[in-house]
XYZ file of C-alpha atoms in Angstrom:
197
model
C 12.924 154.101 147.700
C 14.726 151.429 145.594
C 17.984 152.524 147.166
C 16.625 152.065 150.684
C 15.269 148.614 149.904
C 18.637 147.617 148.305
C 20.529 148.962 151.331
C 18.095 147.214 153.648
C 18.513 143.903 151.693
C 22.323 144.048 151.828
C 22.240 144.867 155.606
C 19.930 141.954 156.219
C 22.071 139.571 154.265
C 25.216 140.716 156.126
C 23.367 140.319 159.455
C 22.228 136.733 158.452
C 25.729 135.749 157.277
C 27.336 137.074 160.432
C 24.745 135.464 162.613
C 25.035 132.130 160.839
C 28.833 132.023 161.046
C 28.681 132.793 164.793
C 26.074 130.151 165.493
C 27.957 126.970 164.361
C 31.368 125.340 164.281
C 33.052 122.799 162.014
C 34.328 119.765 163.830
C 37.172 117.988 162.014
C 38.262 114.561 163.142
C 39.581 111.160 162.271
C 38.077 107.959 163.597
C 40.671 105.195 164.373
C 40.490 101.727 165.894
C 42.024 100.952 169.342
C 43.195 97.722 167.819
C 44.867 98.698 164.543
C 45.283 102.534 165.056
C 43.798 102.783 161.554
C 40.238 103.392 160.270
C 37.875 100.713 161.630
C 36.574 98.224 159.086
C 33.113 99.207 157.786
C 31.026 102.423 157.530
C 31.456 105.144 160.111
C 28.519 107.478 160.958
C 28.895 110.532 163.276
C 26.050 112.655 164.666
C 25.719 115.134 167.533
C 23.870 113.588 170.522
C 20.145 114.477 170.391
C 20.325 115.510 166.718
C 18.964 113.591 163.678
C 21.662 115.099 161.418
C 24.612 112.806 160.687
C 27.572 112.537 158.315
C 29.765 109.701 157.189
C 33.524 109.431 157.491
C 35.528 109.015 154.327
C 37.542 105.884 153.325
C 40.400 106.949 155.674
C 38.143 107.683 158.634
C 38.271 111.512 158.255
C 35.059 113.575 158.751
C 33.803 117.234 158.915
C 30.727 117.901 160.953
C 29.070 121.336 160.994
C 27.214 121.958 164.230
C 24.032 123.840 164.646
C 25.160 125.906 167.698
C 28.458 127.026 169.230
C 29.281 125.287 172.451
C 32.250 124.583 174.704
C 31.757 120.799 174.241
C 30.074 118.757 171.577
C 28.788 115.269 172.417
C 29.313 113.095 169.335
C 27.729 109.718 168.797
C 29.935 107.407 166.714
C 28.802 104.240 164.959
C 31.824 102.523 163.441
C 31.591 99.118 161.682
C 30.914 96.356 164.179
C 32.134 98.325 167.248
C 29.602 99.218 170.033
C 27.942 102.638 169.612
C 30.332 105.137 171.387
C 29.998 108.713 172.602
C 32.922 111.152 172.457
C 33.131 114.653 174.017
C 34.718 117.048 171.529
C 35.955 120.279 173.172
C 35.708 123.572 171.231
C 39.455 124.265 171.904
C 40.252 121.507 169.387
C 38.417 123.344 166.556
C 41.525 125.492 165.842
C 44.049 122.556 165.709
C 45.844 122.230 162.397
C 45.356 118.506 162.349
C 41.957 116.775 162.744
C 41.381 115.441 166.284
C 41.990 111.649 166.443
C 39.027 109.866 168.002
C 39.686 106.281 169.117
C 36.886 103.798 169.087
C 37.548 101.053 171.582
C 36.939 97.372 171.205
C 37.365 94.418 173.581
C 38.653 91.533 171.654
C 38.105 87.998 172.874
C 40.491 86.971 170.032
C 43.722 88.967 169.919
C 47.461 88.352 169.653
C 47.748 87.399 173.337
C 45.061 84.662 172.839
C 46.864 83.562 169.719
C 50.106 83.134 171.621
C 48.510 81.058 174.380
C 46.601 78.933 171.818
C 49.853 78.377 169.890
C 51.703 77.195 173.041
C 48.745 74.982 173.989
C 48.659 73.446 170.440
C 45.130 74.849 169.791
C 45.875 77.642 167.341
C 43.414 78.470 164.662
C 43.434 80.515 161.449
C 40.130 82.406 161.171
C 38.387 82.743 157.821
C 35.634 84.946 156.552
C 34.500 83.397 153.251
C 31.080 84.961 152.788
C 27.447 83.879 152.989
C 28.233 80.323 152.065
C 31.309 79.000 153.934
C 33.764 77.021 151.795
C 34.066 73.391 152.750
C 37.340 72.162 154.149
C 39.157 70.092 151.475
C 41.638 67.206 151.846
C 44.383 69.692 151.056
C 43.247 71.978 153.959
C 43.159 68.977 156.301
C 46.727 68.090 155.325
C 47.778 71.720 155.997
C 46.077 71.554 159.412
C 47.871 68.279 160.358
C 51.251 69.477 159.059
C 51.230 72.869 160.828
C 49.305 71.860 164.018
C 46.353 74.234 163.788
C 42.768 74.343 162.586
C 40.816 76.556 160.183
C 37.729 78.233 161.549
C 35.267 79.740 159.130
C 32.929 82.515 160.353
C 31.193 82.681 156.923
C 29.907 86.326 156.827
C 29.182 86.623 160.577
C 32.512 87.551 161.921
C 32.323 90.433 164.319
C 35.240 92.962 164.477
C 37.583 91.694 161.730
C 40.327 93.764 163.304
C 40.385 91.375 166.265
C 40.697 88.311 163.967
C 43.448 90.082 161.997
C 45.352 90.627 165.240
C 44.964 86.986 166.225
C 45.839 85.615 162.801
C 48.821 87.946 162.436
C 50.431 86.496 165.485
C 49.775 82.969 164.175
C 51.463 83.938 160.892
C 54.549 85.085 162.823
C 54.629 81.804 164.778
C 54.260 79.803 161.532
C 57.245 81.817 160.024
C 59.392 81.306 163.107
C 58.611 77.598 163.378
C 58.405 76.483 159.678
C 59.847 79.286 157.577
C 57.689 80.640 154.767
C 56.779 77.331 153.036
C 53.345 77.308 154.793
C 52.338 80.359 152.678
C 52.125 78.245 149.497
C 49.234 76.085 150.778
C 47.358 78.393 153.257
C 43.747 79.286 152.284
C 43.424 82.595 150.763
C 40.248 83.406 152.711
C 42.256 83.662 155.962
C 41.522 87.083 157.457
C 44.544 89.371 157.263
C 46.456 87.152 154.815
C 47.594 89.273 151.854
């Protein structure tokens, strides 16, 4: 009798294991920004549409999501930093790829390198700052910098949306400053300027 129960238990466990492995898939991916082609700034949460289960991507944007059922397509909901909530259709044929599927989250930047170029030409360029909850007041030194280099500081405090857009804008202004004035501007620029290392 004990032998039959043991055999039945082993058979049942084998059935459960096989059934479980056939009922789900592991989706591997990497979330990247349409602006920087790197991980978006901020936390990334991924879930399957209609499910309350979710996982978070790691510090590089990689994730592994175990589904509840095998399907030909998986509808993922992606919440990434300040980007709008986005949906992505992940096809089962991508499950066997050696590399994780790159999933691009799109953003429409009002402030970008094109805007920076046109602002620079029009003499209206800015350097965007993100100093925190309490914006840091502009000093006399900052005003001298603004006059000397023909631009203005603009501080978002802690309310800047999509830092990637601001980095794109500021990076173009940095290049224009280098081309026009050489590197001497770097000694006096505010360190809170977004994208300035």
